């Protein structure tokens, strides 16, 4: 009964508070006292710290300067330091007089200038790892493979060979192997001829949103905001044909290499297949719930892939019109899609700032690349290498297949990038919504040219934007679709030489980021 009376006499809150106070007083009463030092645990801790922080230099001989010993020389497990009575050839001292610490006067030992003997230097050089300077000097600029191997990764331990004379390169002092290693420098980019405006083609009554060049390289197709698809002669730039049928902006066009078909998609949710022998629509692919922003044809099988504002990409059987797969996983508009014959066969970029690599057979995601911080609106596959570039407002990034390993950033095009293209010579083109075009060297990421073409007379100055760009099959022409309702054709300057247009290249430190 006594316990019950106590509970009734005091509220539960008071009892809990008293219990907490007693517990607090018990454990915090000695909080100002230092923790007692346990010698055994301290030695174990210091030995572990020594191995973790100084394992790269533990094999070095001891510095025999009077009674001074290196840090941790008496720690367990540290048997690599020379002991008194060892070969005097290992006597290595400072090459100049120095005090032992700030505000400390020079002693009799530190006032003496003692240089290492030749035998000691040679023995030390054989024992030390090679300096980064020698490794960098022996390295030559290489391709994407080397860029990928070195980009963003931790420094690898140097190879066991070429050890000799590394001490002398470090200055011959006792701290030579602790000097920060030199970061890799940017390899010299390949020279590319500058591109210049060759032709301006007018005819559309709205923003030109998409381009496709036919396999024979005789004509090309454009789709625009005026709801029409126009076919142009590539050599002369003259209009050959106009196709009508869409009831909203045409956002994507593609010409088949396997049959006389043209495919188009638009903001009216429609995906159409045109027979170019009759210039008529012969198939519709129904399924998307919102505007269809891009499409691409598989290079080896009769499959069409489309992507949409409904956050999905769909795989269609061209002949049967069947929806083979609905690729779900993105959380926002899927803005661009690309197909290739090798795995991963489908790559999508989305406004959720991710890139997804898809397994075409299973219809599932193989990998998700999350390095971008802004919407991914453009993808470009290198025609010869097994690599990819993605464009976003934060950066252009390069990746390797099949797993999407990051190579490097291409920084400097500070705008929303809507379109990209790359040719076999390693010229990467990025077009942005402010009307600027940047041309890059693919291997090094060097921006060798910037173009901002004047808008077509009669258009608003604010209507300056690149929505699509593409090289023709000869790769001698670059075609851009723009917001001033024109198509512009660029070509290389045949008169330019490396002497007349030198590379304005500075071998600065190349800062490659992981994200």
Coordinates of C-alpha atoms in Angstrom, one line a residue:
X1 CA 0.0 0.0 0.0
X2 CA 2.9 2.3 0.7
X3 CA 4.1 2.2 -3.0
X4 CA 0.6 3.0 -4.2
X5 CA 0.3 5.9 -1.7
X6 CA 3.7 7.3 -3.0
X7 CA 2.5 7.2 -6.6
X8 CA -0.7 9.0 -5.7
X9 CA 1.2 11.6 -3.6
X10 CA 3.5 12.5 -6.5
X11 CA 2.6 12.9 -10.1
X12 CA 4.2 10.5 -12.6
X13 CA 6.0 13.5 -14.2
X14 CA 7.7 14.4 -10.9
X15 CA 8.9 10.8 -10.4
X16 CA 10.3 10.6 -14.0
X17 CA 12.1 13.9 -13.6
X18 CA 13.7 12.9 -10.3
X19 CA 14.9 9.6 -11.9
X20 CA 16.4 11.5 -14.8
X21 CA 18.1 14.0 -12.5
X22 CA 19.7 11.2 -10.4
X23 CA 20.9 9.4 -13.6
X24 CA 22.3 12.7 -15.0
X25 CA 24.1 13.5 -11.7
X26 CA 25.6 10.0 -11.6
X27 CA 27.2 10.0 -15.1
X28 CA 28.0 13.7 -15.5
X29 CA 29.5 14.5 -12.2
X30 CA 33.1 13.9 -13.4
X31 CA 32.7 15.4 -16.9
X32 CA 35.5 17.9 -16.4
X33 CA 38.1 15.3 -15.5
X34 CA 40.3 14.0 -18.3
X35 CA 40.0 10.3 -19.3
X36 CA 42.7 8.2 -17.8
X37 CA 45.3 7.1 -20.4
X38 CA 45.7 3.4 -20.8
X39 CA 49.2 2.7 -22.1
X40 CA 48.5 -0.5 -23.9
X41 CA 45.5 0.9 -25.8
X42 CA 47.4 4.1 -26.6
X43 CA 50.3 2.1 -28.1
X44 CA 47.8 0.0 -30.2
X45 CA 46.1 3.1 -31.4
X46 CA 49.3 4.9 -32.4
X47 CA 50.6 1.8 -34.2
X48 CA 47.3 1.6 -36.2
X49 CA 47.5 5.3 -37.0
X50 CA 51.1 4.9 -38.1
X51 CA 50.3 2.1 -40.5
X52 CA 47.2 4.0 -41.8
X53 CA 48.8 7.4 -42.3
X54 CA 52.5 6.6 -43.0
X55 CA 52.6 3.2 -44.5
X56 CA 54.0 4.7 -47.7
X57 CA 57.2 5.8 -45.9
X58 CA 57.6 3.1 -43.2
X59 CA 60.2 1.3 -45.4
X60 CA 62.5 4.4 -45.3
X61 CA 65.7 4.3 -43.2
X62 CA 65.8 6.1 -39.9
X63 CA 67.3 9.6 -39.7
X64 CA 70.2 9.3 -37.4
X65 CA 70.4 12.8 -35.9
X66 CA 71.7 12.5 -32.4
X67 CA 69.2 11.0 -30.1
X68 CA 66.1 12.0 -32.1
X69 CA 63.9 9.1 -33.3
X70 CA 61.1 9.1 -35.9
X71 CA 57.6 9.2 -34.7
X72 CA 56.4 5.8 -33.6
X73 CA 59.8 4.1 -34.0
X74 CA 59.1 2.2 -30.9
X75 CA 55.6 1.2 -31.8
X76 CA 54.8 -2.5 -32.2
X77 CA 54.8 -3.8 -35.7
X78 CA 57.2 -1.1 -36.9
X79 CA 60.3 -3.2 -37.8
X80 CA 61.4 -1.4 -40.9
X81 CA 63.4 1.5 -39.3
X82 CA 67.1 1.2 -39.2
X83 CA 68.6 0.7 -35.7
X84 CA 71.7 2.1 -34.1
X85 CA 74.8 0.4 -35.4
X86 CA 73.4 -0.2 -38.9
X87 CA 75.2 0.6 -42.1
X88 CA 76.4 4.2 -41.8
X89 CA 75.8 4.6 -45.5
X90 CA 72.2 5.3 -44.6
X91 CA 73.0 8.5 -42.7
X92 CA 70.7 11.1 -44.3
X93 CA 70.5 14.5 -42.8
X94 CA 69.0 17.9 -43.7
X95 CA 70.8 19.9 -46.4
X96 CA 70.5 23.1 -44.5
X97 CA 70.5 24.3 -40.9
X98 CA 67.0 24.5 -39.4
X99 CA 65.6 24.7 -35.8
X100 CA 63.5 21.9 -34.3
X101 CA 60.4 24.1 -34.0
X102 CA 59.0 27.7 -34.0
X103 CA 60.9 30.0 -31.6
X104 CA 63.6 27.3 -30.9
X105 CA 67.2 28.2 -31.3
X106 CA 69.6 26.2 -33.4
X107 CA 71.5 23.5 -31.6
X108 CA 75.0 22.2 -32.1
X109 CA 73.6 19.4 -34.3
X110 CA 71.3 21.4 -36.5
X111 CA 73.9 24.1 -37.1
X112 CA 76.1 21.7 -38.9
X113 CA 75.6 21.2 -42.7
X114 CA 75.8 17.5 -43.4
X115 CA 75.0 16.2 -46.9
X116 CA 74.2 12.6 -47.6
X117 CA 76.9 10.3 -48.9
X118 CA 76.6 9.0 -52.5
X119 CA 76.1 5.5 -51.3
X120 CA 73.3 6.6 -48.9
X121 CA 71.5 8.5 -51.6
X122 CA 71.7 5.6 -54.0
X123 CA 70.4 3.1 -51.4
X124 CA 67.6 5.5 -50.5
X125 CA 66.7 6.0 -54.2
X126 CA 66.3 2.3 -54.7
X127 CA 64.1 2.0 -51.6
X128 CA 61.7 4.8 -52.5
X129 CA 58.7 4.7 -54.8
X130 CA 59.0 6.7 -58.1
X131 CA 58.0 10.3 -58.0
X132 CA 54.9 11.4 -59.8
X133 CA 57.0 13.8 -61.8
X134 CA 58.9 10.9 -63.5
X135 CA 55.6 9.0 -64.1
X136 CA 54.0 12.1 -65.7
X137 CA 57.1 12.7 -67.8
X138 CA 57.0 9.2 -69.2
X139 CA 53.3 9.2 -69.9
X140 CA 52.0 10.3 -73.3
X141 CA 48.6 11.6 -74.2
X142 CA 46.2 8.7 -74.9
X143 CA 42.6 8.1 -75.9
X144 CA 39.4 7.8 -73.9
X145 CA 40.6 4.6 -72.3
X146 CA 43.4 6.3 -70.4
X147 CA 41.1 9.3 -69.7
X148 CA 38.6 7.0 -68.2
X149 CA 41.2 5.1 -66.2
X150 CA 42.6 8.2 -64.6
X151 CA 39.5 10.4 -64.3
X152 CA 38.3 11.1 -60.8
X153 CA 39.8 8.0 -59.3
X154 CA 42.1 7.8 -56.3
X155 CA 45.8 7.9 -57.0
X156 CA 47.1 4.4 -57.7
X157 CA 50.2 3.1 -56.1
X158 CA 53.1 3.5 -58.5
X159 CA 54.6 0.6 -60.4
X160 CA 57.6 -1.2 -58.7
X161 CA 59.9 -0.4 -61.6
X162 CA 61.8 2.9 -62.3
X163 CA 62.6 3.6 -58.7
X164 CA 66.1 4.9 -59.2
X165 CA 67.0 8.6 -58.7
X166 CA 63.5 9.5 -57.4
X167 CA 65.0 10.9 -54.2
X168 CA 67.1 13.4 -56.1
X169 CA 64.0 14.6 -58.0
X170 CA 62.3 15.2 -54.7
X171 CA 65.2 17.4 -53.6
X172 CA 67.2 14.9 -51.6
X173 CA 65.6 15.8 -48.3
X174 CA 64.1 13.6 -45.7
X175 CA 60.6 14.8 -46.6
X176 CA 60.9 14.1 -50.3
X177 CA 58.5 11.2 -50.5
X178 CA 55.9 13.2 -48.5
X179 CA 55.7 16.0 -51.1
X180 CA 52.3 16.3 -52.7
X181 CA 52.2 14.5 -56.1
X182 CA 51.7 16.6 -59.2
X183 CA 48.2 16.3 -60.6
X184 CA 47.9 15.0 -64.2
X185 CA 47.9 17.8 -66.8
X186 CA 45.5 18.2 -69.7
X187 CA 46.8 16.5 -72.8
X188 CA 47.1 18.7 -75.9
X189 CA 43.9 18.5 -77.9
X190 CA 43.7 17.5 -81.5
X191 CA 43.5 20.4 -84.0
X192 CA 40.1 20.8 -85.7
X193 CA 39.3 23.2 -88.5
X194 CA 36.8 25.9 -87.5
X195 CA 33.2 25.7 -88.8
X196 CA 31.5 28.6 -90.5
X197 CA 27.9 29.3 -91.6
X198 CA 27.3 28.0 -95.1
X199 CA 23.6 28.3 -95.8
X200 CA 20.4 29.5 -94.1
X201 CA 17.2 27.7 -95.2
X202 CA 13.8 29.3 -94.6
X203 CA 10.3 27.8 -95.1
X204 CA 8.9 26.8 -91.8
X205 CA 6.4 29.1 -90.0
X206 CA 7.3 28.0 -86.5
X207 CA 10.2 26.9 -84.4
X208 CA 12.1 24.1 -86.1
X209 CA 12.3 21.3 -83.5
X210 CA 13.9 18.2 -85.1
X211 CA 16.1 17.0 -87.9
X212 CA 16.9 13.7 -89.6
X213 CA 19.1 12.9 -92.6
X214 CA 18.2 10.0 -94.9
X215 CA 20.7 7.2 -95.4
X216 CA 21.6 8.1 -98.9
X217 CA 22.6 11.6 -97.8
X218 CA 20.5 13.2 -100.6
X219 CA 17.9 15.0 -98.5
X220 CA 17.0 15.7 -94.9
X221 CA 13.8 16.1 -92.9
X222 CA 12.7 18.7 -90.4
X223 CA 9.7 18.9 -88.1
X224 CA 8.5 22.2 -86.7
X225 CA 6.0 24.1 -84.6
X226 CA 3.9 24.8 -87.6
X227 CA 2.7 21.1 -87.4
X228 CA 4.4 20.3 -90.8
X229 CA 7.2 18.0 -91.8
X230 CA 9.4 19.3 -94.6
X231 CA 11.8 17.4 -96.8
X232 CA 14.8 19.4 -98.2
X233 CA 17.4 18.8 -100.8
X234 CA 20.7 18.6 -98.9
X235 CA 22.9 19.9 -101.7
X236 CA 20.8 22.9 -102.8
X237 CA 18.7 23.5 -99.7
X238 CA 15.5 23.6 -101.8
X239 CA 12.2 22.3 -100.5
X240 CA 11.2 19.0 -102.0
X241 CA 8.0 18.1 -100.1
X242 CA 5.7 19.1 -97.2
X243 CA 3.8 16.5 -95.1
X244 CA 0.8 17.5 -93.0
X245 CA -1.1 15.3 -90.5
X246 CA 0.1 16.3 -87.1
X247 CA -2.2 18.7 -85.1
X248 CA 0.5 20.0 -82.9
X249 CA 4.3 20.7 -82.9
X250 CA 6.4 17.9 -84.5
X251 CA 9.1 17.2 -81.9
X252 CA 10.9 14.2 -83.5
X253 CA 11.6 12.7 -86.9
X254 CA 13.6 9.7 -88.0
X255 CA 14.3 8.0 -91.3
X256 CA 14.6 4.3 -91.4
X257 CA 17.8 2.7 -92.9
X258 CA 16.0 -0.6 -93.4
X259 CA 12.8 0.5 -95.2
X260 CA 11.4 3.5 -97.1
X261 CA 9.7 4.8 -93.9
X262 CA 9.7 8.1 -92.1
X263 CA 8.7 8.2 -88.4
X264 CA 7.4 11.3 -86.6
X265 CA 6.1 12.2 -83.2
X266 CA 4.7 15.3 -81.7
X267 CA 3.0 17.2 -78.8
X268 CA -0.4 15.8 -80.1
X269 CA 0.6 12.4 -78.4
X270 CA 0.8 10.8 -81.9
X271 CA 3.5 8.6 -83.3
X272 CA 3.2 8.2 -87.1
X273 CA 4.8 6.0 -89.7
X274 CA 4.9 7.6 -93.2
X275 CA 5.4 5.6 -96.4
X276 CA 7.7 7.7 -98.5
X277 CA 6.7 6.0 -101.7
X278 CA 3.1 7.2 -101.3
X279 CA 3.8 10.2 -98.9
X280 CA 1.0 8.9 -96.6
X281 CA 0.7 7.8 -93.0
X282 CA 0.4 4.0 -93.0
X283 CA 0.6 3.3 -89.2
X284 CA -0.2 5.0 -85.9
X285 CA 1.3 3.9 -82.6
X286 CA -1.1 4.6 -79.8
X287 CA -0.3 4.5 -76.1
X288 CA 1.4 7.6 -74.8
X289 CA -0.6 9.7 -72.4
X290 CA 1.1 13.0 -73.1
X291 CA 3.3 14.8 -75.6
X292 CA 5.9 12.7 -77.3
X293 CA 9.2 14.5 -77.2
X294 CA 11.7 12.2 -79.1
X295 CA 12.0 9.0 -81.0
X296 CA 14.8 6.8 -82.3
X297 CA 15.0 3.7 -84.5
X298 CA 17.0 0.6 -83.5
X299 CA 19.8 0.2 -86.0
X300 CA 19.5 -3.6 -86.5
X301 CA 16.0 -4.7 -85.7
X302 CA 12.6 -3.4 -86.6
X303 CA 11.9 -1.6 -83.4
X304 CA 11.0 2.0 -82.7
X305 CA 11.5 3.7 -79.3
X306 CA 9.6 6.9 -78.3
X307 CA 9.8 9.0 -75.1
X308 CA 7.2 11.3 -73.6
X309 CA 6.1 13.8 -71.1
X310 CA 4.2 11.0 -69.3
X311 CA 7.7 9.9 -67.9
X312 CA 7.9 6.7 -69.9
X313 CA 9.6 5.4 -73.0
X314 CA 7.8 2.9 -75.2
X315 CA 9.2 0.2 -77.4
X316 CA 7.1 -0.5 -80.5
X317 CA 7.2 -3.3 -83.1
X318 CA 7.2 -1.3 -86.3
X319 CA 5.2 -3.8 -88.3
X320 CA 2.6 -5.0 -85.9
X321 CA 2.3 -1.6 -84.0
X322 CA 2.5 -3.6 -80.7
X323 CA 3.7 -1.9 -77.6
X324 CA 6.5 -4.4 -76.7
X325 CA 7.7 -2.6 -73.6
X326 CA 6.7 0.4 -71.5
X327 CA 10.0 1.5 -69.9
X328 CA 8.9 3.0 -66.5
X329 CA 11.2 4.4 -63.9
X330 CA 11.8 8.1 -64.6
X331 CA 9.9 10.4 -62.4
X332 CA 9.6 13.3 -64.9
X333 CA 9.4 14.0 -68.6
X334 CA 11.7 11.8 -70.7
X335 CA 13.2 14.3 -73.1
X336 CA 15.5 12.2 -75.3
X337 CA 16.2 8.6 -76.3
X338 CA 19.0 6.9 -78.2
X339 CA 19.3 3.4 -79.6
X340 CA 22.4 1.3 -80.4
X341 CA 23.1 -2.3 -81.5
X342 CA 25.2 -3.1 -78.4
X343 CA 24.2 -3.3 -74.8
X344 CA 22.7 -1.1 -73.4
X345 CA 20.6 -0.9 -76.5
X346 CA 18.4 2.0 -75.2
X347 CA 19.5 5.1 -73.3
X348 CA 17.1 7.8 -72.1
X349 CA 17.6 11.2 -70.6
X350 CA 15.0 12.9 -68.4
X351 CA 14.0 16.1 -66.7
X352 CA 14.4 14.2 -63.4
X353 CA 18.2 14.8 -64.1
X354 CA 19.0 11.1 -64.5
X355 CA 20.1 9.0 -67.4
X356 CA 18.9 5.4 -67.6
X357 CA 20.4 2.5 -69.5
X358 CA 17.8 -0.1 -70.4
X359 CA 17.8 -3.8 -71.0
X360 CA 15.8 -4.1 -74.2
X361 CA 15.0 -7.8 -73.6
X362 CA 13.7 -7.5 -70.1
X363 CA 12.4 -4.0 -70.5
X364 CA 14.0 -3.0 -67.2
X365 CA 16.7 -0.5 -66.1
X366 CA 20.3 -1.8 -66.2
X367 CA 21.8 1.3 -64.6
X368 CA 20.8 4.8 -63.5
X369 CA 23.3 7.7 -63.8
X370 CA 22.6 10.4 -61.3
X371 CA 25.6 12.7 -61.7
X372 CA 23.6 15.5 -63.4
X373 CA 21.9 18.1 -61.2
X374 CA 19.6 19.6 -64.0
X375 CA 17.4 18.2 -66.7
X376 CA 19.1 16.0 -69.3
X377 CA 17.7 17.1 -72.7
X378 CA 20.3 15.8 -75.1
X379 CA 22.3 12.6 -75.7
X380 CA 25.0 11.9 -78.3
X381 CA 26.6 8.5 -79.1
X382 CA 30.1 8.5 -80.5
X383 CA 30.0 6.8 -83.9
X384 CA 33.2 4.8 -83.3
X385 CA 33.9 4.6 -79.6
X386 CA 31.7 2.8 -77.1
X387 CA 31.0 6.1 -75.3
X388 CA 28.2 8.6 -74.7
X389 CA 27.8 12.3 -74.0
X390 CA 24.9 13.9 -72.1
X391 CA 24.0 17.5 -72.1
X392 CA 22.4 19.5 -69.2
X393 CA 22.4 23.0 -67.9
X394 CA 25.0 22.2 -65.3
X395 CA 27.6 20.3 -67.5
X396 CA 28.2 18.1 -70.5
X397 CA 29.4 14.7 -69.2
X398 CA 31.0 11.8 -71.0
X399 CA 30.4 8.2 -70.1
X400 CA 31.6 4.7 -71.2
X401 CA 29.4 1.8 -71.9
X402 CA 28.1 -0.7 -70.9
X403 CA 27.9 0.3 -67.3
X404 CA 27.9 4.1 -67.7
X405 CA 31.2 4.8 -66.0
X406 CA 31.9 8.5 -65.8
X407 CA 34.8 9.9 -67.9
X408 CA 35.0 13.7 -67.6
X409 CA 33.1 16.9 -67.5
X410 CA 33.0 19.4 -70.4
X411 CA 32.3 22.7 -68.6
X412 CA 31.7 26.1 -70.1
X413 CA 28.5 26.0 -72.1
X414 CA 26.5 27.8 -69.5
X415 CA 23.0 27.5 -70.9
X416 CA 20.2 24.9 -71.3
X417 CA 21.6 22.4 -73.8
X418 CA 18.9 21.1 -76.1
X419 CA 20.9 19.2 -78.7
X420 CA 24.2 17.5 -79.3
X421 CA 26.0 15.7 -82.1
X422 CA 29.4 14.1 -82.5
X423 CA 31.3 12.9 -85.6
X424 CA 34.0 10.4 -86.3
X425 CA 36.8 13.0 -86.1
X426 CA 35.9 13.7 -82.4
X427 CA 34.1 17.0 -82.9
X428 CA 31.3 17.3 -80.4
X429 CA 28.7 20.0 -81.0
X430 CA 26.3 21.3 -78.3
X431 CA 23.5 23.7 -79.1
X432 CA 21.7 25.7 -76.4
X433 CA 18.5 27.6 -76.0
X434 CA 20.3 31.0 -76.1
X435 CA 21.4 30.4 -79.7
X436 CA 25.0 29.5 -78.9
X437 CA 26.9 26.5 -80.4
X438 CA 30.0 25.2 -78.8
X439 CA 32.4 22.8 -80.5
X440 CA 34.5 20.5 -78.4
X441 CA 37.4 18.1 -78.9
X442 CA 35.9 14.8 -77.7
X443 CA 39.1 13.3 -76.2
X444 CA 40.3 16.2 -74.1
X445 CA 37.1 18.2 -73.7
X446 CA 38.7 21.3 -75.1
X447 CA 36.2 23.9 -76.4
X448 CA 37.9 25.0 -79.6
X449 CA 35.1 27.2 -81.1
X450 CA 32.0 29.1 -80.1
X451 CA 29.3 30.3 -82.6
X452 CA 26.4 32.6 -82.1
X453 CA 24.7 33.1 -85.5
X454 CA 22.5 36.1 -86.1
X455 CA 18.8 35.5 -86.1
X456 CA 17.0 35.6 -89.4
X457 CA 15.7 39.1 -90.4
X458 CA 12.1 39.4 -89.5
X459 CA 12.4 37.3 -86.3
X460 CA 12.6 38.6 -82.8
X461 CA 16.1 38.9 -81.4
X462 CA 14.8 36.9 -78.4
X463 CA 14.0 34.0 -80.8
X464 CA 17.5 32.7 -80.7
X465 CA 17.8 29.0 -79.8
X466 CA 19.1 25.7 -81.0
X467 CA 16.6 22.8 -80.7
X468 CA 18.3 20.1 -82.8
X469 CA 21.6 19.6 -84.6
X470 CA 23.0 16.8 -86.7
X471 CA 25.9 15.9 -89.0
X472 CA 25.1 14.6 -92.4
X473 CA 26.4 11.2 -93.3
X474 CA 29.5 12.6 -95.0
X475 CA 30.2 14.5 -91.7
X476 CA 31.1 17.6 -93.8
X477 CA 27.9 19.5 -93.0
X478 CA 26.4 20.4 -89.7
X479 CA 22.7 21.1 -89.8
X480 CA 20.9 23.0 -86.9
X481 CA 17.2 23.6 -86.3
X482 CA 16.6 27.0 -84.7
X483 CA 14.0 29.1 -83.0
X484 CA 14.1 31.8 -85.7
X485 CA 12.2 29.3 -87.9
X486 CA 15.3 28.6 -90.1
X487 CA 17.6 25.7 -90.7
X488 CA 21.3 26.6 -90.8
X489 CA 24.0 24.6 -92.5
X490 CA 27.6 24.9 -91.3
X491 CA 30.7 23.5 -93.0
X492 CA 34.4 23.3 -92.1
X493 CA 36.6 26.2 -93.3
X494 CA 38.7 24.5 -96.1
X495 CA 41.3 27.3 -96.1
X496 CA 42.1 27.1 -92.3
X497 CA 45.3 25.6 -91.2
X498 CA 46.8 25.0 -87.7
X499 CA 49.2 27.9 -88.3
X500 CA 46.4 30.3 -89.2
X501 CA 44.1 29.1 -86.5
X502 CA 46.4 27.8 -83.7
X503 CA 45.0 26.1 -80.7
X504 CA 44.7 28.6 -77.8
X505 CA 45.6 25.8 -75.4
X506 CA 47.1 26.2 -71.9
X507 CA 48.3 23.0 -70.2
X508 CA 46.3 23.8 -67.0
X509 CA 45.5 21.3 -64.4
X510 CA 42.6 19.3 -65.6
X511 CA 40.0 19.2 -62.8
X512 CA 37.8 16.1 -63.4
X513 CA 34.9 15.8 -61.0
X514 CA 33.0 12.7 -60.1
X515 CA 29.7 14.6 -60.0

